[in-house]
Short mmCIF file of C-alpha atoms in Angstrom, two decimals:
data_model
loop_
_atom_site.label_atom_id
_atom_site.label_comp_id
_atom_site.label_asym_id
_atom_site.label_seq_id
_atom_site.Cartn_x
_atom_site.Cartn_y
_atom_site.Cartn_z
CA UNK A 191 29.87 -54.83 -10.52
CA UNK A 192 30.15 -51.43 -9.89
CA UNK A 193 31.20 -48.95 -6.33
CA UNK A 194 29.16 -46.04 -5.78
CA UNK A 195 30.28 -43.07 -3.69
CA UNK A 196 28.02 -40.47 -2.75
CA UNK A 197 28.67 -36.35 -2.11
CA UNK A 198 27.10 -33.54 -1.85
CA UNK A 199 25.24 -34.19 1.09
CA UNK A 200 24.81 -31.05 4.36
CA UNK A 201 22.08 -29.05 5.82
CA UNK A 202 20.48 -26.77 4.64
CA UNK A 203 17.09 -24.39 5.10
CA UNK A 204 14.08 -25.12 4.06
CA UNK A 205 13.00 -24.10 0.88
CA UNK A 206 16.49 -24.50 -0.03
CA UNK A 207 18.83 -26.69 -2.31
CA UNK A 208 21.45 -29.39 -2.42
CA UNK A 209 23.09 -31.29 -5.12
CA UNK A 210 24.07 -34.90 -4.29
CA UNK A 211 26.34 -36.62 -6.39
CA UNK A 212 27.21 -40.49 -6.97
CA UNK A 213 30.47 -41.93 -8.31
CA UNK A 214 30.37 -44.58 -10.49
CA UNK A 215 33.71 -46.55 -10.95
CA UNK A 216 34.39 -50.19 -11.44
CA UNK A 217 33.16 -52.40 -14.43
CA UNK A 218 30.52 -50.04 -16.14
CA UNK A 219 30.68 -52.17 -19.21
CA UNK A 220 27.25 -53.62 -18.58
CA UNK A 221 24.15 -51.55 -18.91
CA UNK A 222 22.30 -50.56 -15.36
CA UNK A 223 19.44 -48.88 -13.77
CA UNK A 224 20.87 -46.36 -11.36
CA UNK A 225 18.92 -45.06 -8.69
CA UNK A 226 18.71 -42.71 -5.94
CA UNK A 227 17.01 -43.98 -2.53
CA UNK A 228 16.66 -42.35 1.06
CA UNK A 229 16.10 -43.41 4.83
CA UNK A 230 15.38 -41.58 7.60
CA UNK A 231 15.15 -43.18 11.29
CA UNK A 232 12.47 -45.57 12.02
CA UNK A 233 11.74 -45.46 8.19
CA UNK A 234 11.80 -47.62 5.45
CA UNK A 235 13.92 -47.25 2.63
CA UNK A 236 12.22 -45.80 -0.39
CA UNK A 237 13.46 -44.90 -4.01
CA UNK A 238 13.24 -41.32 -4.55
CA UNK A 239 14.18 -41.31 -8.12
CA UNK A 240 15.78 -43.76 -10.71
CA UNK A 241 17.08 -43.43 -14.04
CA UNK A 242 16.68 -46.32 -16.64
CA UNK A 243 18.97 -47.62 -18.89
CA UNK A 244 16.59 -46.10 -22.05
CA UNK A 245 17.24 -42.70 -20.39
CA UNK A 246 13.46 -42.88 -18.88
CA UNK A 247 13.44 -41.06 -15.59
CA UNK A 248 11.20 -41.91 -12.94
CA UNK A 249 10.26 -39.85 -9.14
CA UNK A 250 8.45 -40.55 -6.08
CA UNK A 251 5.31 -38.78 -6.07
CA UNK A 252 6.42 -36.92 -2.83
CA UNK A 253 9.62 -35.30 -5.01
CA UNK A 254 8.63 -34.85 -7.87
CA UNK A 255 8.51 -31.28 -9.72
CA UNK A 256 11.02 -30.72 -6.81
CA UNK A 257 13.82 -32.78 -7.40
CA UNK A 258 15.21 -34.27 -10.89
CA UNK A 259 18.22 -37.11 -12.09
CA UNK A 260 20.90 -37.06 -14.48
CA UNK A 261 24.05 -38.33 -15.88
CA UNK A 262 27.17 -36.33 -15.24
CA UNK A 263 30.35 -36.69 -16.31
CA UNK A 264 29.56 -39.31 -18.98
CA UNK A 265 28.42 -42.15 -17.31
CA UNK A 266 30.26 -41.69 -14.28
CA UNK A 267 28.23 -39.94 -12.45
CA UNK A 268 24.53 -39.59 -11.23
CA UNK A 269 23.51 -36.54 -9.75
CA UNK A 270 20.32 -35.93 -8.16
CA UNK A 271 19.19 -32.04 -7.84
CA UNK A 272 16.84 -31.10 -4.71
CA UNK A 273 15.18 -28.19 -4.56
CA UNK A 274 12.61 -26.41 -2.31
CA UNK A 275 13.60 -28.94 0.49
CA UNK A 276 11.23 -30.07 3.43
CA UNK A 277 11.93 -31.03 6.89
CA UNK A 278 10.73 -34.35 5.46
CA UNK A 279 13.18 -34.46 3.07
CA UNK A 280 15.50 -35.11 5.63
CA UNK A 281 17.20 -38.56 5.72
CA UNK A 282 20.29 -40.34 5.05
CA UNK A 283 20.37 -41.00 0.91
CA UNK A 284 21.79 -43.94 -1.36
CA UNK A 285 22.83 -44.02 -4.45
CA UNK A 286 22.06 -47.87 -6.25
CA UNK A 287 22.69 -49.55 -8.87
CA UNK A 288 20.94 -52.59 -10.95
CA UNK A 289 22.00 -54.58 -13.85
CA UNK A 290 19.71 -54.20 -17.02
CA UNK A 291 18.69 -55.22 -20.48
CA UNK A 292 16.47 -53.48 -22.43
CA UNK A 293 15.04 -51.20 -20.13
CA UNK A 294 14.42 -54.10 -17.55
CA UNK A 295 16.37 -53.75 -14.00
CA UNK A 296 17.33 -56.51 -11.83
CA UNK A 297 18.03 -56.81 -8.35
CA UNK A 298 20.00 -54.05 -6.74
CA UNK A 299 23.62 -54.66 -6.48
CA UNK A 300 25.31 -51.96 -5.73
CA UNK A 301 24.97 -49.68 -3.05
CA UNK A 302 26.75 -46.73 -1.96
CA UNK A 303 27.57 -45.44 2.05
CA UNK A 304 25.29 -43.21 1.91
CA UNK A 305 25.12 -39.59 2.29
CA UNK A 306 23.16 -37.37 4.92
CA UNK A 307 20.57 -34.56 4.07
CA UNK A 308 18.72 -32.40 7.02
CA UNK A 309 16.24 -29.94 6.24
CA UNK A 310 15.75 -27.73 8.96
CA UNK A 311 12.34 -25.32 9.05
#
């Protein structure tokens, strides 16, 4: 298993831009499916964008051309650029992590403390 720590988070303009950042230390000799997720009050949690084991990238349709996912540091890190933020960007965000083989992800089972964004207009 794996802990996740999140940065990066503030508050920031509209049409501005944040970089959040997720620490991944632990056993990271297993493959996973990383993910970023946000939730803002009275919300659901939703998965803003993941990255796959086979480097496939995905986006909620609400993000995407806006924000994008990588690797940093090797594979110690997952970073998730935002730009041109909304108002309804704003929410508290998680970074996640899955076990997977071969491009398949399992249940969640990692989860970071989170890390809050606010978009003001």
């Amino acid at each position: 298993q794996v802990q996740l720590v999140e940065s990066g988070g503030g508050s920031v303009q509209a049409g501005g831009s944040l970089r959040l950042s997720c620490a991944v230390s632990g056993d990271t000799s297993d493959s996973y499916c990383m993910g970023w997720f946000r939730q803002s009050p009275g919300k659901e949690r939703e998965e803003v964008a993941g990255f796959r084991d086979d480097g496939t990238r995905t986006f909620a349709d609400s993000v995407k051309g806006r924000f994008t996912i990588s690797k940093g540091n090797g594979e110690n890190s997952l970073d998730l650029q935002m730009s041109n933020l909304k108002p309804e960007d704003t929410a508290m965000y998680y970074c996640a992590a899955a076990l997977s083989f071969r491009g398949y992800c399992f249940k969640i089972s990692s989860w970071g403390q989170g890390t809050q964004v606010t978009v003001s207009s």
